[in-house]
Amino acid sequence: DDALAHLIEIGETHPRATMLLAQHAHLECIEDLSYNVENAMVVGALERALRSERLRHDQQLERIRAAAKHAERMAVRVARRSAGKPDLYAGLRPEQAKRALKALQDLGVIDRGPGHGEWLLRDPLLRRYLERSPL
């Protein structure tokens, strides 16, 4: 029960992310010749899922760059900052930030957050990927 709750928590109820985590946890069970998923397997599943999604995440960044064109650098910076980096708007002029946010929203990468001026990445695995990558 704890492992299932942990898996859902890490997947943040995002259908695809949760499915990938469950799939990789299942693979860990098969490799360990076990019938029970444990918390350690869920943590391992997260790392495996991130590795398996690396190409997809790189492609998403390229998509962001291509779609944003004139706001390319700003869109990538804003995407990374919306992944948990501080000061989302630091160093950006308001029109730059607005164009970058609009490009990311049009791509379906981000949604408005609960607070004023807050934005959230839709895919929790992409967010973790961006949190780990340097600006």
PDB file of C-alpha atoms in Angstrom:
ATOM      1  CA  ASP A   1       0.000   0.000   0.000  1.00  0.00           C
ATOM      2  CA  ASP A   2       2.805   2.428   0.869  1.00  0.00           C
ATOM      3  CA  ALA A   3       4.607   1.750  -2.402  1.00  0.00           C
ATOM      4  CA  LEU A   4       1.427   2.314  -4.416  1.00  0.00           C
ATOM      5  CA  ALA A   5       0.758   5.599  -2.623  1.00  0.00           C
ATOM      6  CA  HIS A   6       4.369   6.615  -3.219  1.00  0.00           C
ATOM      7  CA  LEU A   7       4.122   5.714  -6.909  1.00  0.00           C
ATOM      8  CA  ILE A   8       0.973   7.820  -7.332  1.00  0.00           C
ATOM      9  CA  GLU A   9       2.539  10.688  -5.376  1.00  0.00           C
ATOM     10  CA  ILE A  10       5.661  10.706  -7.551  1.00  0.00           C
ATOM     11  CA  GLY A  11       3.536  10.468 -10.704  1.00  0.00           C
ATOM     12  CA  GLU A  12       1.495  13.428  -9.434  1.00  0.00           C
ATOM     13  CA  THR A  13      -1.647  11.742 -10.808  1.00  0.00           C
ATOM     14  CA  HIS A  14      -0.390  12.456 -14.336  1.00  0.00           C
ATOM     15  CA  PRO A  15      -1.636   9.423 -16.323  1.00  0.00           C
ATOM     16  CA  ARG A  16       1.412   8.862 -18.522  1.00  0.00           C
ATOM     17  CA  ALA A  17       3.974   9.533 -15.788  1.00  0.00           C
ATOM     18  CA  THR A  18       2.172   7.244 -13.337  1.00  0.00           C
ATOM     19  CA  MET A  19       1.919   4.504 -15.984  1.00  0.00           C
ATOM     20  CA  LEU A  20       5.639   4.743 -16.773  1.00  0.00           C
ATOM     21  CA  LEU A  21       6.535   4.584 -13.100  1.00  0.00           C
ATOM     22  CA  ALA A  22       4.303   1.526 -12.621  1.00  0.00           C
ATOM     23  CA  GLN A  23       5.828  -0.108 -15.690  1.00  0.00           C
ATOM     24  CA  HIS A  24       9.380   0.429 -14.448  1.00  0.00           C
ATOM     25  CA  ALA A  25       8.470  -0.702 -10.915  1.00  0.00           C
ATOM     26  CA  HIS A  26       7.055  -3.878 -12.462  1.00  0.00           C
ATOM     27  CA  LEU A  27      10.320  -4.401 -14.366  1.00  0.00           C
ATOM     28  CA  GLU A  28      12.212  -4.027 -11.078  1.00  0.00           C
ATOM     29  CA  CYS A  29       9.977  -6.756  -9.599  1.00  0.00           C
ATOM     30  CA  ILE A  30      10.698  -9.072 -12.512  1.00  0.00           C
ATOM     31  CA  GLU A  31      14.438  -8.482 -12.183  1.00  0.00           C
ATOM     32  CA  ASP A  32      14.298  -9.114  -8.425  1.00  0.00           C
ATOM     33  CA  LEU A  33      12.074 -12.175  -8.906  1.00  0.00           C
ATOM     34  CA  SER A  34       9.581 -10.569  -6.552  1.00  0.00           C
ATOM     35  CA  TYR A  35       5.818 -10.341  -6.503  1.00  0.00           C
ATOM     36  CA  ASN A  36       5.683  -7.229  -4.325  1.00  0.00           C
ATOM     37  CA  VAL A  37       6.531  -3.662  -5.245  1.00  0.00           C
ATOM     38  CA  GLU A  38       8.378  -1.881  -2.457  1.00  0.00           C
ATOM     39  CA  ASN A  39       9.230   1.798  -1.943  1.00  0.00           C
ATOM     40  CA  ALA A  40      12.836   1.265  -3.018  1.00  0.00           C
ATOM     41  CA  MET A  41      11.565  -0.140  -6.309  1.00  0.00           C
ATOM     42  CA  VAL A  42       9.410   2.952  -6.839  1.00  0.00           C
ATOM     43  CA  VAL A  43      12.445   5.197  -6.331  1.00  0.00           C
ATOM     44  CA  GLY A  44      14.388   3.023  -8.776  1.00  0.00           C
ATOM     45  CA  ALA A  45      11.454   3.193 -11.181  1.00  0.00           C
ATOM     46  CA  LEU A  46      11.620   6.987 -11.151  1.00  0.00           C
ATOM     47  CA  GLU A  47      15.280   6.933 -12.157  1.00  0.00           C
ATOM     48  CA  ARG A  48      14.614   4.354 -14.866  1.00  0.00           C
ATOM     49  CA  ALA A  49      11.652   6.329 -16.192  1.00  0.00           C
ATOM     50  CA  LEU A  50      13.733   9.499 -16.361  1.00  0.00           C
ATOM     51  CA  ARG A  51      16.475   7.642 -18.257  1.00  0.00           C
ATOM     52  CA  SER A  52      13.977   6.093 -20.657  1.00  0.00           C
ATOM     53  CA  GLU A  53      12.364   9.490 -21.293  1.00  0.00           C
ATOM     54  CA  ARG A  54      15.629  11.363 -21.888  1.00  0.00           C
ATOM     55  CA  LEU A  55      15.270  11.395 -25.689  1.00  0.00           C
ATOM     56  CA  ARG A  56      11.623  12.470 -25.445  1.00  0.00           C
ATOM     57  CA  HIS A  57      12.531  15.298 -23.079  1.00  0.00           C
ATOM     58  CA  ASP A  58      15.362  16.432 -25.345  1.00  0.00           C
ATOM     59  CA  GLN A  59      12.897  16.431 -28.241  1.00  0.00           C
ATOM     60  CA  GLN A  60      10.418  18.465 -26.211  1.00  0.00           C
ATOM     61  CA  LEU A  61      13.105  21.068 -25.566  1.00  0.00           C
ATOM     62  CA  GLU A  62      13.819  21.192 -29.292  1.00  0.00           C
ATOM     63  CA  ARG A  63      10.090  21.610 -29.922  1.00  0.00           C
ATOM     64  CA  ILE A  64      10.030  24.504 -27.467  1.00  0.00           C
ATOM     65  CA  ARG A  65      13.001  26.110 -29.193  1.00  0.00           C
ATOM     66  CA  ALA A  66      11.500  25.659 -32.667  1.00  0.00           C
ATOM     67  CA  ALA A  67       8.033  26.907 -31.752  1.00  0.00           C
ATOM     68  CA  ALA A  68       9.226  29.888 -29.783  1.00  0.00           C
ATOM     69  CA  LYS A  69      11.544  31.136 -32.579  1.00  0.00           C
ATOM     70  CA  HIS A  70      12.110  34.768 -31.607  1.00  0.00           C
ATOM     71  CA  ALA A  71      11.523  34.029 -27.914  1.00  0.00           C
ATOM     72  CA  GLU A  72      13.496  30.756 -28.063  1.00  0.00           C
ATOM     73  CA  ARG A  73      15.977  31.417 -25.293  1.00  0.00           C
ATOM     74  CA  MET A  74      13.330  33.001 -23.119  1.00  0.00           C
ATOM     75  CA  ALA A  75      10.895  30.106 -23.599  1.00  0.00           C
ATOM     76  CA  VAL A  76      13.511  27.540 -22.590  1.00  0.00           C
ATOM     77  CA  ARG A  77      14.536  29.676 -19.615  1.00  0.00           C
ATOM     78  CA  VAL A  78      10.921  30.110 -18.522  1.00  0.00           C
ATOM     79  CA  ALA A  79      10.221  26.378 -18.972  1.00  0.00           C
ATOM     80  CA  ARG A  80      13.192  25.517 -16.784  1.00  0.00           C
ATOM     81  CA  ARG A  81      12.232  28.080 -14.185  1.00  0.00           C
ATOM     82  CA  SER A  82       8.635  26.875 -14.104  1.00  0.00           C
ATOM     83  CA  ALA A  83      10.134  23.487 -13.248  1.00  0.00           C
ATOM     84  CA  GLY A  84      10.993  24.833  -9.831  1.00  0.00           C
ATOM     85  CA  LYS A  85      13.805  27.253 -10.457  1.00  0.00           C
ATOM     86  CA  PRO A  86      13.377  30.524  -8.544  1.00  0.00           C
ATOM     87  CA  ASP A  87      12.560  33.909 -10.013  1.00  0.00           C
ATOM     88  CA  LEU A  88      10.509  32.960 -13.056  1.00  0.00           C
ATOM     89  CA  TYR A  89      10.618  36.483 -14.460  1.00  0.00           C
ATOM     90  CA  ALA A  90      14.097  37.585 -13.301  1.00  0.00           C
ATOM     91  CA  GLY A  91      16.032  39.321 -16.044  1.00  0.00           C
ATOM     92  CA  LEU A  92      13.124  39.261 -18.504  1.00  0.00           C
ATOM     93  CA  ARG A  93      11.200  42.208 -19.832  1.00  0.00           C
ATOM     94  CA  PRO A  94       7.422  41.760 -19.378  1.00  0.00           C
ATOM     95  CA  GLU A  95       6.825  41.328 -23.119  1.00  0.00           C
ATOM     96  CA  GLN A  96       9.556  38.677 -23.329  1.00  0.00           C
ATOM     97  CA  ALA A  97       8.045  36.731 -20.472  1.00  0.00           C
ATOM     98  CA  LYS A  98       4.558  37.049 -21.952  1.00  0.00           C
ATOM     99  CA  ARG A  99       5.698  35.764 -25.384  1.00  0.00           C
ATOM    100  CA  ALA A 100       7.612  32.890 -23.821  1.00  0.00           C
ATOM    101  CA  LEU A 101       4.706  31.870 -21.591  1.00  0.00           C
ATOM    102  CA  LYS A 102       2.268  32.086 -24.512  1.00  0.00           C
ATOM    103  CA  ALA A 103       4.537  29.880 -26.660  1.00  0.00           C
ATOM    104  CA  LEU A 104       4.816  27.294 -23.881  1.00  0.00           C
ATOM    105  CA  GLN A 105       1.082  27.360 -23.223  1.00  0.00           C
ATOM    106  CA  ASP A 106       0.311  26.962 -26.943  1.00  0.00           C
ATOM    107  CA  LEU A 107       2.603  23.911 -27.027  1.00  0.00           C
ATOM    108  CA  GLY A 108       0.726  22.392 -24.109  1.00  0.00           C
ATOM    109  CA  VAL A 109       3.856  22.331 -21.975  1.00  0.00           C
ATOM    110  CA  ILE A 110       2.617  24.565 -19.153  1.00  0.00           C
ATOM    111  CA  ASP A 111      -0.650  25.487 -17.464  1.00  0.00           C
ATOM    112  CA  ARG A 112      -1.535  28.322 -15.147  1.00  0.00           C
ATOM    113  CA  GLY A 113      -0.761  27.542 -11.533  1.00  0.00           C
ATOM    114  CA  PRO A 114      -3.024  28.137  -8.567  1.00  0.00           C
ATOM    115  CA  GLY A 115      -1.535  31.529  -7.680  1.00  0.00           C
ATOM    116  CA  HIS A 116      -1.199  34.783  -9.588  1.00  0.00           C
ATOM    117  CA  GLY A 117       1.725  34.577 -12.006  1.00  0.00           C
ATOM    118  CA  GLU A 118       2.317  30.885 -11.286  1.00  0.00           C
ATOM    119  CA  TRP A 119       2.847  28.384 -14.076  1.00  0.00           C
ATOM    120  CA  LEU A 120       3.232  24.627 -13.851  1.00  0.00           C
ATOM    121  CA  LEU A 121       4.730  22.120 -16.249  1.00  0.00           C
ATOM    122  CA  ARG A 122       2.138  19.508 -17.174  1.00  0.00           C
ATOM    123  CA  ASP A 123       4.511  16.539 -17.232  1.00  0.00           C
ATOM    124  CA  PRO A 124       6.096  15.803 -13.841  1.00  0.00           C
ATOM    125  CA  LEU A 125       8.870  13.758 -15.469  1.00  0.00           C
ATOM    126  CA  LEU A 126       9.772  16.657 -17.765  1.00  0.00           C
ATOM    127  CA  ARG A 127       9.778  18.933 -14.722  1.00  0.00           C
ATOM    128  CA  ARG A 128      12.208  16.633 -12.913  1.00  0.00           C
ATOM    129  CA  TYR A 129      14.378  16.457 -16.029  1.00  0.00           C
ATOM    130  CA  LEU A 130      14.513  20.248 -16.222  1.00  0.00           C
ATOM    131  CA  GLU A 131      15.155  20.591 -12.484  1.00  0.00           C
ATOM    132  CA  ARG A 132      18.235  18.428 -12.885  1.00  0.00           C
ATOM    133  CA  SER A 133      19.559  20.136 -15.985  1.00  0.00           C
ATOM    134  CA  PRO A 134      21.676  23.279 -15.639  1.00  0.00           C
ATOM    135  CA  LEU A 135      20.376  26.624 -16.860  1.00  0.00           C
TER     136      LEU A 135
END
